[in-house]
Tab-separated table of C-alpha atoms and ligand atoms in Angstrom:
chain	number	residue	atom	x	y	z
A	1	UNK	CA	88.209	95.473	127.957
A	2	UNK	CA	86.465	94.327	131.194
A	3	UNK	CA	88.009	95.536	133.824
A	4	UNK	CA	89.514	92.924	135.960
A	5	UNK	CA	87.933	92.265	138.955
A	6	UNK	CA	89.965	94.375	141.675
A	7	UNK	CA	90.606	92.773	145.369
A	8	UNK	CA	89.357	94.856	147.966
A	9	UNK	CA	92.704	94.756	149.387
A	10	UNK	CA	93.883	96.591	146.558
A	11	UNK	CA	91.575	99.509	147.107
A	12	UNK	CA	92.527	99.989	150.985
A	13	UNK	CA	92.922	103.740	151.151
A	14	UNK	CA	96.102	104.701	153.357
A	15	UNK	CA	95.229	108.118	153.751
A	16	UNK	CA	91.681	107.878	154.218
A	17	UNK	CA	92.939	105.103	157.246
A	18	UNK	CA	95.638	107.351	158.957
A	19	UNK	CA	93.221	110.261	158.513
A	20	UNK	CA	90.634	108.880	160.328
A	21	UNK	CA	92.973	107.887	163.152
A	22	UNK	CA	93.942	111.254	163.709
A	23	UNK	CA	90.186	112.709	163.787
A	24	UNK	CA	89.413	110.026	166.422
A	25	UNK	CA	92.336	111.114	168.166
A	26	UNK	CA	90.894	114.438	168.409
A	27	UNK	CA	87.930	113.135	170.895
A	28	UNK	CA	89.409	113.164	174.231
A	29	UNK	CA	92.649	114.452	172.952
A	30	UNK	CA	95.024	115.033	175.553
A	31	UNK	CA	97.993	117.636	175.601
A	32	UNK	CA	100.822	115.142	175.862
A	33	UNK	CA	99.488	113.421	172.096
A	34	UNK	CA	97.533	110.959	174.013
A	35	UNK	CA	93.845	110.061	174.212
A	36	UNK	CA	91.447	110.128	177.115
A	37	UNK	CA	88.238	108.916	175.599
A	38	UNK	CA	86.869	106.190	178.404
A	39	UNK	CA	83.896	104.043	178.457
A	40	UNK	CA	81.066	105.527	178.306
A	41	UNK	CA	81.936	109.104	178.618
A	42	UNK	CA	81.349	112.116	176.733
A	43	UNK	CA	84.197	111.872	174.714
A	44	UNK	CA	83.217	108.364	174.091
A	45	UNK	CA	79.692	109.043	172.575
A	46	UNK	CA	81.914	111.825	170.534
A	47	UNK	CA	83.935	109.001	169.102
A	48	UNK	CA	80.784	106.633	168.341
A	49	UNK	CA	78.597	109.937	167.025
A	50	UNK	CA	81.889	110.362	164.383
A	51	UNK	CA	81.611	106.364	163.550
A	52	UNK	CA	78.471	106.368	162.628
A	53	UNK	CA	78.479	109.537	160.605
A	54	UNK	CA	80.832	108.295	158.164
A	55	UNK	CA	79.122	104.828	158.092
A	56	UNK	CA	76.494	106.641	156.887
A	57	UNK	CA	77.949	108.458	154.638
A	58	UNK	CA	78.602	105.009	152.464
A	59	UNK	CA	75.337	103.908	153.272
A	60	UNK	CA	76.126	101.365	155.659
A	61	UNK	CA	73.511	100.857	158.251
A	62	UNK	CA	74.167	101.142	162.396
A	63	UNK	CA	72.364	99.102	164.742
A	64	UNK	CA	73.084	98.979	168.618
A	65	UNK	CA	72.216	96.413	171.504
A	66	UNK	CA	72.138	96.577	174.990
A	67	UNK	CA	74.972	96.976	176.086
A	68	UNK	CA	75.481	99.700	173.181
A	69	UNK	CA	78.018	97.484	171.189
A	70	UNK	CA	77.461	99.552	167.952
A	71	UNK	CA	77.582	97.700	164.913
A	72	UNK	CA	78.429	99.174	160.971
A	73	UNK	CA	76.670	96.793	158.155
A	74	UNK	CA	77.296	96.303	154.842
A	75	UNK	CA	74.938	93.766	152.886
A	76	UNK	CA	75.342	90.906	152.142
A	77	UNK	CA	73.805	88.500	149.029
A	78	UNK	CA	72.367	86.242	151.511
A	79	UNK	CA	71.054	89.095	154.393
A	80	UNK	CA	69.531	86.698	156.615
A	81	UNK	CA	72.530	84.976	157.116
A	82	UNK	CA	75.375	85.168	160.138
A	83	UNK	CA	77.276	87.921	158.966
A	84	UNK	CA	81.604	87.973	159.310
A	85	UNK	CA	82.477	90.166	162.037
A	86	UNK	CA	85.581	92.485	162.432
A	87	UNK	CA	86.044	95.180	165.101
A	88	UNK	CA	87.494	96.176	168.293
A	89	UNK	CA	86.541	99.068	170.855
A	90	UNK	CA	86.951	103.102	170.764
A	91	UNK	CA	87.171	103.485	174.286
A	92	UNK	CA	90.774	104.167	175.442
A	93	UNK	CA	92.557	104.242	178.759
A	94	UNK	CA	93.051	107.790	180.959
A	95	UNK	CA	96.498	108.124	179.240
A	96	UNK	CA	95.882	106.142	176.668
A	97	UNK	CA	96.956	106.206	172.877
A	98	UNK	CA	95.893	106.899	169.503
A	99	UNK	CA	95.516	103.380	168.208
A	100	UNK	CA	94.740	100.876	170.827
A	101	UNK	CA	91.095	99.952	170.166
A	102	UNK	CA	90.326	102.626	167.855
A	103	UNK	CA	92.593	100.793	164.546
A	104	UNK	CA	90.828	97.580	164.649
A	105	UNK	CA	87.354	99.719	164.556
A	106	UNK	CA	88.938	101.970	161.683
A	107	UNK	CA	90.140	99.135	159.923
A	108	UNK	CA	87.008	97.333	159.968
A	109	UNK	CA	85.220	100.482	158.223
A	110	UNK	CA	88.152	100.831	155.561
A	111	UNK	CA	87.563	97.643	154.271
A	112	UNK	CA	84.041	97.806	154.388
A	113	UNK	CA	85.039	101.395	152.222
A	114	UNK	CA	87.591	99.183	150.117
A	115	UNK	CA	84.622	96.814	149.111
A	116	UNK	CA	82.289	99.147	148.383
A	117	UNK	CA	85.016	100.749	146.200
A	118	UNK	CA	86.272	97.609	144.257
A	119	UNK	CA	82.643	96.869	143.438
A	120	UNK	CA	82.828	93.055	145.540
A	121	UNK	CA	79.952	91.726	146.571
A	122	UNK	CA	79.772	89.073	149.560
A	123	UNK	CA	77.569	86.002	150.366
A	124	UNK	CA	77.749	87.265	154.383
A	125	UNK	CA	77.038	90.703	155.503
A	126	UNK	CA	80.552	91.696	157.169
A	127	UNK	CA	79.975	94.078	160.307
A	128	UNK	CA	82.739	96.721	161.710
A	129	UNK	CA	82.083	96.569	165.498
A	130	UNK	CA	82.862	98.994	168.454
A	131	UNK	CA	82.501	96.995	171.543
A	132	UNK	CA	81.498	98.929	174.626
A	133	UNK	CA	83.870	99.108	177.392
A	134	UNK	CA	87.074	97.171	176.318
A	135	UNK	CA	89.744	98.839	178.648
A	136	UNK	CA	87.618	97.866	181.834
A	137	UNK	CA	89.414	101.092	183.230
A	138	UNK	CA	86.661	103.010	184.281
A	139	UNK	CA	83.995	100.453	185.299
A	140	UNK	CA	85.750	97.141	186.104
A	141	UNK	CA	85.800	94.137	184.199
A	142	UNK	CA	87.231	95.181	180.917
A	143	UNK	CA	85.606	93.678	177.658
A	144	UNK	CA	82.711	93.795	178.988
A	145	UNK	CA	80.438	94.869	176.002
A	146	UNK	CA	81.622	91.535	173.738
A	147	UNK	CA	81.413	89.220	177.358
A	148	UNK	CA	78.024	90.163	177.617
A	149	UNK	CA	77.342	89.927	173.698
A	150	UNK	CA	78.075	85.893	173.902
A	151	UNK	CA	76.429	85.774	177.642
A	152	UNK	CA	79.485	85.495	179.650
A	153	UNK	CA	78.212	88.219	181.927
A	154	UNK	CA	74.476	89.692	182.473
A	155	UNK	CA	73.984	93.234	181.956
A	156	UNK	CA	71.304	93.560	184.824
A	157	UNK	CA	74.660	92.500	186.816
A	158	UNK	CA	76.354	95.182	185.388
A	159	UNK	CA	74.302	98.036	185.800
A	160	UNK	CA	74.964	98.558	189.460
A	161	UNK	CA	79.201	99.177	188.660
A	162	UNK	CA	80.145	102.268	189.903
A	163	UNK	CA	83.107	104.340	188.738
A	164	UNK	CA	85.234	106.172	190.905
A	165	UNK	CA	82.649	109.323	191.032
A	166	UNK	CA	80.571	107.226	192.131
A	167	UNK	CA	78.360	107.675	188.418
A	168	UNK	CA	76.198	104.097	187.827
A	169	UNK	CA	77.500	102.257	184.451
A	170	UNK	CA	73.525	101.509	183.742
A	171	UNK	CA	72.893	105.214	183.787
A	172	UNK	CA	76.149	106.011	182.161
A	173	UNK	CA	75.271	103.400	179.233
A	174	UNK	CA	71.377	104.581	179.515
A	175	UNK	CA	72.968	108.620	178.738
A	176	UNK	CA	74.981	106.803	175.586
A	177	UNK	CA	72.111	105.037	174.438
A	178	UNK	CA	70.261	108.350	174.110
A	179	UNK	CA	72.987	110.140	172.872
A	180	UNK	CA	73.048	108.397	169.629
A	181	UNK	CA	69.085	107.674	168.404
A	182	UNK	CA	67.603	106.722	165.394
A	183	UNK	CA	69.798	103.609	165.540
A	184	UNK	CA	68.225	100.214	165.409
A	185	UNK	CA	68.088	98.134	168.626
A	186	UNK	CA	69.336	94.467	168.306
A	187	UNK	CA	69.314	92.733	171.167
A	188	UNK	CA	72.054	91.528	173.254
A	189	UNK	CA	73.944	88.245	171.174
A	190	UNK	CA	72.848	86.747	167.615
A	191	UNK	CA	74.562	83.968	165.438
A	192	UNK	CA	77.954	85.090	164.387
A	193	UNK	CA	79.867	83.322	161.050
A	194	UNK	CA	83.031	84.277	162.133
A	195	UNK	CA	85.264	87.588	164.167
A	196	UNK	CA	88.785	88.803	163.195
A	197	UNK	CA	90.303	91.596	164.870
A	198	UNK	CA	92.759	93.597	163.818
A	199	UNK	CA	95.390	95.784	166.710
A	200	UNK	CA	98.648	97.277	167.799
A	201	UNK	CA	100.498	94.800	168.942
A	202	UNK	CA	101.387	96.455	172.198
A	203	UNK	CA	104.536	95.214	172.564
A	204	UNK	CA	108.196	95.039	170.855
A	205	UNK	CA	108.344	91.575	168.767
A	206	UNK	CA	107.139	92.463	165.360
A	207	UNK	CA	109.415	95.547	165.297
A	208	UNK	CA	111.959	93.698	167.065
A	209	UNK	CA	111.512	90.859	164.227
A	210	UNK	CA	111.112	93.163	161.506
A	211	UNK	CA	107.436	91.787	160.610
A	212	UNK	CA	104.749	94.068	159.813
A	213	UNK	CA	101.754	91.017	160.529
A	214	UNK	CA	101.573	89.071	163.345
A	215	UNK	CA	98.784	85.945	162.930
A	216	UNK	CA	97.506	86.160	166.437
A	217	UNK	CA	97.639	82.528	167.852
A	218	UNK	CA	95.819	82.983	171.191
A	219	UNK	CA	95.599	85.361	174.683
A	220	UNK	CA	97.036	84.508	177.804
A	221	UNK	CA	95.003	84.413	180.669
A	222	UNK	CA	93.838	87.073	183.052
A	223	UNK	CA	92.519	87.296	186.668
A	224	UNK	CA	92.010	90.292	188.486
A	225	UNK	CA	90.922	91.348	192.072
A	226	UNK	CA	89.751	94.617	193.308
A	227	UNK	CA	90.584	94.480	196.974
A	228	UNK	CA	89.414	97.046	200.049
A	229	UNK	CA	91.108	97.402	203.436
A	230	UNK	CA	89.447	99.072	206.299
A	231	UNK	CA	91.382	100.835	209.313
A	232	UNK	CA	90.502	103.164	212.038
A	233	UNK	CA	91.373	106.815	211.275
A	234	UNK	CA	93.357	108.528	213.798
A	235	UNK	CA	94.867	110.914	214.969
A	236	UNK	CA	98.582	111.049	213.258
A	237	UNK	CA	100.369	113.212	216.410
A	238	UNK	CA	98.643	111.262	219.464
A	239	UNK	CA	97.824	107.348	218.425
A	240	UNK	CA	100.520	105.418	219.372
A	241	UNK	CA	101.431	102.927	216.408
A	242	UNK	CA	100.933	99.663	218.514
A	243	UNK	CA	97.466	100.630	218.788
A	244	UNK	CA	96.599	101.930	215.471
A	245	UNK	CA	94.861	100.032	212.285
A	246	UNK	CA	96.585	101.531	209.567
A	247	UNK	CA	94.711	100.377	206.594
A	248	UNK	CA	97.974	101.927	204.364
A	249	UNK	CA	100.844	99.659	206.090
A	250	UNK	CA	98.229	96.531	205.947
A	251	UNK	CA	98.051	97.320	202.243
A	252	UNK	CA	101.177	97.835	201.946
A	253	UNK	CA	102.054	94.630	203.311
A	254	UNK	CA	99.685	92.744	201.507
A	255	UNK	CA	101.560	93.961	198.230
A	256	UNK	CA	105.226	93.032	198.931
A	257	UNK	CA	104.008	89.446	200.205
A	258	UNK	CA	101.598	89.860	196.431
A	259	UNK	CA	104.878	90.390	194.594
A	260	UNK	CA	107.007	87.936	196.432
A	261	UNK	CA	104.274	85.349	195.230
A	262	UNK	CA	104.389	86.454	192.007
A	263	UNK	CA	108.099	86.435	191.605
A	264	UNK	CA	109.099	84.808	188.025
A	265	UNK	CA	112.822	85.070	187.138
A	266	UNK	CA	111.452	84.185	183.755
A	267	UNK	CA	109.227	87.072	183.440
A	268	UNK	CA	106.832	85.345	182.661
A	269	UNK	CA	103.906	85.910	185.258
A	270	UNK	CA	102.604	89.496	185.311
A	271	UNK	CA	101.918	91.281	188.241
A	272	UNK	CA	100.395	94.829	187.799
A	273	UNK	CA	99.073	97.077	191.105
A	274	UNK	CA	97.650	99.905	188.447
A	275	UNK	CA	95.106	101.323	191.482
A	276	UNK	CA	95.948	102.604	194.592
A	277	UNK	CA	93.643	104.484	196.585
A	278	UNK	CA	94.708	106.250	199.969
A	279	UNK	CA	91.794	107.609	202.313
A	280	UNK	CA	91.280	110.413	203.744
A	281	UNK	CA	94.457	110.837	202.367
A	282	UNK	CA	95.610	113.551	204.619
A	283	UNK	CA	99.333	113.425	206.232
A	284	UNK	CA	98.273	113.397	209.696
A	285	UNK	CA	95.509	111.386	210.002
A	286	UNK	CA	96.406	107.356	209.988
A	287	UNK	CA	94.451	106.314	206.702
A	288	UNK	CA	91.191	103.926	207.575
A	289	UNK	CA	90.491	102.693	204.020
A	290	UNK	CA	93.170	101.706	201.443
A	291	UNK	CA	91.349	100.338	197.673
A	292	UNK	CA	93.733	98.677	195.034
A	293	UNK	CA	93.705	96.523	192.090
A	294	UNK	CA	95.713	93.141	191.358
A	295	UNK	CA	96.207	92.615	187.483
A	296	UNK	CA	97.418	88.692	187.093
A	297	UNK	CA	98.359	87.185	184.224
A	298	UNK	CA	99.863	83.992	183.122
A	299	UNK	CA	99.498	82.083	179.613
A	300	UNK	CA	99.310	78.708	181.494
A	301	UNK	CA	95.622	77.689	183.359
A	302	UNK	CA	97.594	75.642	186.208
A	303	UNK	CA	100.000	78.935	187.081
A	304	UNK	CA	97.063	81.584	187.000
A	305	UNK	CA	94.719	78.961	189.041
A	306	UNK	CA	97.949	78.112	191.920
A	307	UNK	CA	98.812	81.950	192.364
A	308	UNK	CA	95.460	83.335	191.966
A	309	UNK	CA	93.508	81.245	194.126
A	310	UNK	CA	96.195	82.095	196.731
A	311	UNK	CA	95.660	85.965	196.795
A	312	UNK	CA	92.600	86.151	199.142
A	313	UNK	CA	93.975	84.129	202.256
A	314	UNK	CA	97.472	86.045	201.934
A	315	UNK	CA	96.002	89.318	201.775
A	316	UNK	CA	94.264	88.023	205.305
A	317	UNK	CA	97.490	87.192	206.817
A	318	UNK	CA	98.492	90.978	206.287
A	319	UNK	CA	95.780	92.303	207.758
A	320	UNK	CA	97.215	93.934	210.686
A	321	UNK	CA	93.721	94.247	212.678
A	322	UNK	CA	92.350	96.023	209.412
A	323	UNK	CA	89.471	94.498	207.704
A	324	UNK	CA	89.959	93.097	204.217
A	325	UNK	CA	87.931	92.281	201.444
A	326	UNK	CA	88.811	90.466	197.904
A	327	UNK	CA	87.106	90.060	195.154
A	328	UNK	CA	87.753	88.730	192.249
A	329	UNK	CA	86.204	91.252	188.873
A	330	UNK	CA	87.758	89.656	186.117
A	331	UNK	CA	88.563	85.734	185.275
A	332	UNK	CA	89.464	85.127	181.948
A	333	UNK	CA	91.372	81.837	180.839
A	334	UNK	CA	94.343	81.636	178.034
A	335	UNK	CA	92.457	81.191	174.646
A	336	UNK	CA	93.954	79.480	171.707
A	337	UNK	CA	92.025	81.161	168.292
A	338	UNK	CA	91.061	78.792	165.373
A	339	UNK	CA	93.631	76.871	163.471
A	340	UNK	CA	92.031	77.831	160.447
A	341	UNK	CA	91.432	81.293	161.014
A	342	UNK	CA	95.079	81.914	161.918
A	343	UNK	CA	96.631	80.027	158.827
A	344	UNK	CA	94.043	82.489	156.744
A	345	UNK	CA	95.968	85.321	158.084
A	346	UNK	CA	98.828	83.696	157.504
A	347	UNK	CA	98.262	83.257	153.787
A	348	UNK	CA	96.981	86.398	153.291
A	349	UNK	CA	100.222	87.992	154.190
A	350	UNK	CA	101.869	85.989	151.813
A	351	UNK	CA	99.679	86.314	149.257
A	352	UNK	CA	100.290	90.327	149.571
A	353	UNK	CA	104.362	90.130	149.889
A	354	UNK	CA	103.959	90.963	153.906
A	355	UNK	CA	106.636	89.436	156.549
A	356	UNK	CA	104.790	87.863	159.012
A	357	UNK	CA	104.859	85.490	162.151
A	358	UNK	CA	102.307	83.402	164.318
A	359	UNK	CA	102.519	85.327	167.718
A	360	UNK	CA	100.667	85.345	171.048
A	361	UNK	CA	98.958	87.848	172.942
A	362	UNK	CA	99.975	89.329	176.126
A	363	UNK	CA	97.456	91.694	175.996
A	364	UNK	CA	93.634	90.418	175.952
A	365	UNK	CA	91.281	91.794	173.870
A	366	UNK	CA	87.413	91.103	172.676
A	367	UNK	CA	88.072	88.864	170.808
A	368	UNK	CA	88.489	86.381	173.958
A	369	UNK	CA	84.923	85.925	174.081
A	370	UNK	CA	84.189	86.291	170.569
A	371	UNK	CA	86.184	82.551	170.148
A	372	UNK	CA	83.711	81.422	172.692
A	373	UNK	CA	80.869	81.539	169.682
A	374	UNK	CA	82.768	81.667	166.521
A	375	UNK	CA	86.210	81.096	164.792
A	376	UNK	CA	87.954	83.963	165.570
A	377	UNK	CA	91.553	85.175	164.712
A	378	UNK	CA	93.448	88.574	165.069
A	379	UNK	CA	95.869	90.773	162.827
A	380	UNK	CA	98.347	92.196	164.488
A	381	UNK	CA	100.471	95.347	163.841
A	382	UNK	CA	103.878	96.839	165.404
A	383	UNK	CA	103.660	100.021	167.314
A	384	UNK	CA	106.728	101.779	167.632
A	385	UNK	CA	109.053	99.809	170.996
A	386	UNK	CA	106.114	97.945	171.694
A	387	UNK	CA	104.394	101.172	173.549
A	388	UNK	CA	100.923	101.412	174.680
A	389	UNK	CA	98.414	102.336	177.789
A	390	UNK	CA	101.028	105.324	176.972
A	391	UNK	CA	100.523	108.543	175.076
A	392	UNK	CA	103.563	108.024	173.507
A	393	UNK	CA	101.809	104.957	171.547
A	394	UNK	CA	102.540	104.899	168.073
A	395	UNK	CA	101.666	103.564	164.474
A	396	UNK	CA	103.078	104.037	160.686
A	397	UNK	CA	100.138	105.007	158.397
A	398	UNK	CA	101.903	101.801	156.028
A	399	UNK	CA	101.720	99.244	159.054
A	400	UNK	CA	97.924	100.366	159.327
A	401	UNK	CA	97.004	100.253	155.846
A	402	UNK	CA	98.948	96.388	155.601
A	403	UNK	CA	96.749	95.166	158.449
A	404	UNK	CA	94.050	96.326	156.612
A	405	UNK	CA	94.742	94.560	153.123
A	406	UNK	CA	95.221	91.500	155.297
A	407	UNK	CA	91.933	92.233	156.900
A	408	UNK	CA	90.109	92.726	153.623
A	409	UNK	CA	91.196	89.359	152.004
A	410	UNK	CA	90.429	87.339	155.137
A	411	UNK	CA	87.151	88.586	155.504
A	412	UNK	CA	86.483	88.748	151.784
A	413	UNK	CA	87.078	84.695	152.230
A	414	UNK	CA	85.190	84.299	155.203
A	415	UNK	CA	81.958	86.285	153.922
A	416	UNK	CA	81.824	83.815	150.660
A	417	UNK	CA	81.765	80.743	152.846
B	1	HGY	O1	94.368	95.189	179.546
B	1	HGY	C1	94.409	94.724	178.408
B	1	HGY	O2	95.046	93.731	178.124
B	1	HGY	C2	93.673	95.435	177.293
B	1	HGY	O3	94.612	96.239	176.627
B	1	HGY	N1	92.589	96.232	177.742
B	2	MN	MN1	92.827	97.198	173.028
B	3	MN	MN1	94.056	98.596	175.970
């Protein structure tokens, strides 16, 4: 009897998907459980080198741009045309976790695996992607390998970002490049059918809910500022304060007047200082130069455009004789993914006997300038109380592996049309 044709969904591999999460977690492993595998970094090519080594071991072929946003291929029918994207990004934050990022690459090679497995063939090539440089933690702005894939940023721009050794992102990326030859070179941006991306939720509602799929509706926005103050170092024991430009008190001035603006007794705005930089940082000399970050973000375009336009002039009226300079690395409005896209996901869950909800994403990911090109949609995932940018982050192996199925039948769709 013939046997019936199988559903790639049905030949999603649990084991071979939580066993590959813990051998990525082994590249920049961290003590605590975590993952320190940033942009660009050693551990980073590590984590690509191990991608493309079991592409290849399927046969799928790996092709790189630019910006070394590394793609995984598996044929198509039709080869020449737009293939169905899927992906995410492998770098991770300093104390990061084992699954932001890294699942939504993973996933994207099991069901590539799953389809090879179930014998279905697809109109579209379907590509697993590994964006370059999601996290934006170690050369600001984040996602900036898929912003520069649909032109939202130039790389020439780029190359000139320094991180805080002072190390060049163009020669960081040029040492990746290398790292990882034999590949072939795309360049930066082609014609894309459509993008799902699959992820940890990073936060509590699916668990809270009970739902293991969450049919990613859209991001909220995001607008961030990197902003310097500069002092007059002096001498802690002889300057008296009334003559002193302490770039420390200015800066932290210019915070509690940040937060006061900020203040939401909905909780709704987010307000994050995540870098604070102190120099020479020595207890008894009055610091000259203060550097810290401003992390905004707000699902509605008139909040994030009122507060955030309003952060340079009151950072000014803290100055306190210091000089101060703002400016603004990151500017990404709310985006609303495709009707169509999300009611796929949707379906798909059903289809597979998976409790599910439409949700929204606090959290923004690549697949905010993916929509800008093609009908785009996201899976989401709980992770255990909503942790992440946290060692502690955590997965179950079946929450994976459901993402996955839901993965495989959406893009299974997507790839015939
Ligand atoms: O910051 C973010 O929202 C993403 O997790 N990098
Ligand atoms: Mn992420
Ligand atoms: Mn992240």
């Amino acid at each position: 009897m013939a046997q019936s044709p199988t559903r790639a969904a049905d030949r999603v591999d649990e084991t071979r998907l939580w066993q590959r999460h813990m051998a990525m977690a082994r590249l920049g492993a961290r003590a605590d459980g975590g993952v320190n595998r940033q942009a660009l970094s050693d551990e980073d090519i590590a984590a690509r080198r191990q991608l493309i080594g079991w592409a290849a071991a399927r046969g799928f072929t790996c092709a790189v741009d630019p910006i070394g946003n590394l793609f995984v291929r598996r044929a198509g029918r039709e080869r020449d045309l737009p293939p169905v994207l899927t992906g995410s990004h492998l770098d991770s934050q300093p104390s990061g976790g084992k699954f932001d990022g890294t699942y939504g690459v993973l996933a994207g090679l099991e069901v590539l695996e799953a389809l090879e497995d179930a014998r279905v063939t697809t109109r579209r090539p379907i590509e697993a992607v590994a964006w370059t440089n999601e996290e934006g933690s170690r050369f600001q702005p984040g996602a900036m390998g898929s912003a520069a894939f649909v032109g939202r940023v130039q790389l020439v721009a780029l190359r000139d970002t320094v991180d805080r050794a002072g190390i060049r992102l163009g020669d960081a990326l040029d040492a990746t490049l290398a790292a990882t030859p034999g590949l072939a070179r795309r360049a930066l941006g082609f014609p894309v059918a459509a993008y799902i991306e699959s992820h940890i939720e990073q936060g509590p509602l699916l668990e809270a809910d009970g739902k293991v799929i969450g049919a990613v509706t859209g991001i909220q926005g995001s607008r961030w500022f990197a902003v310097e103050v500069t002092g007059e170092e002096a001498h802690a024991g002889t300057t008296p304060l009334k003559i002193r430009k302490d770039a420390l008190k200015a800066a932290m001035a210019m915070v509690a007047a940040l937060e006061a603006l900020m203040a939401d007794a909905t909780d709704v705005v987010r307000f994050t200082v995540g870098r604070f930089d102190v120099s020479p940082n020595s207890p008894n000399t009055v610091p000259g130069r203060v550097f810290f970050t401003i992390d905004f973000r707000h699902p509605d375009p008139a909040v994030l455009q009122r507060l955030g336009d309003q952060v340079p002039a009151l950072c000014a009226a803290h100055a306190r004789g210091c000089a101060v300079s703002v400016t603004p690395t990151f500017d990404a409005p709310p985006t609303h993914f495709t009707q169509g896209i999300v009611a796929s996901i949707s379906a798909a869950a059903a289809r597979l006997g998976l409790p599910h909800r439409d949700i929204f994403s606090g959290a923004f990911h690549d697949a905010k300038f993916l929509a800008e090109v093609a009908p785009t949609g996201m899976i989401f995932v709980p992770c255990a109380r909503g942790i992440s940018h946290n060692p502690a982050e955590s997965a179950k192996a079946s929450d994976l592996a459901a993402g996955a199925r839901v993965l495989a039948e959406v893009l299974a769709e997507l790839a015939e049309q």
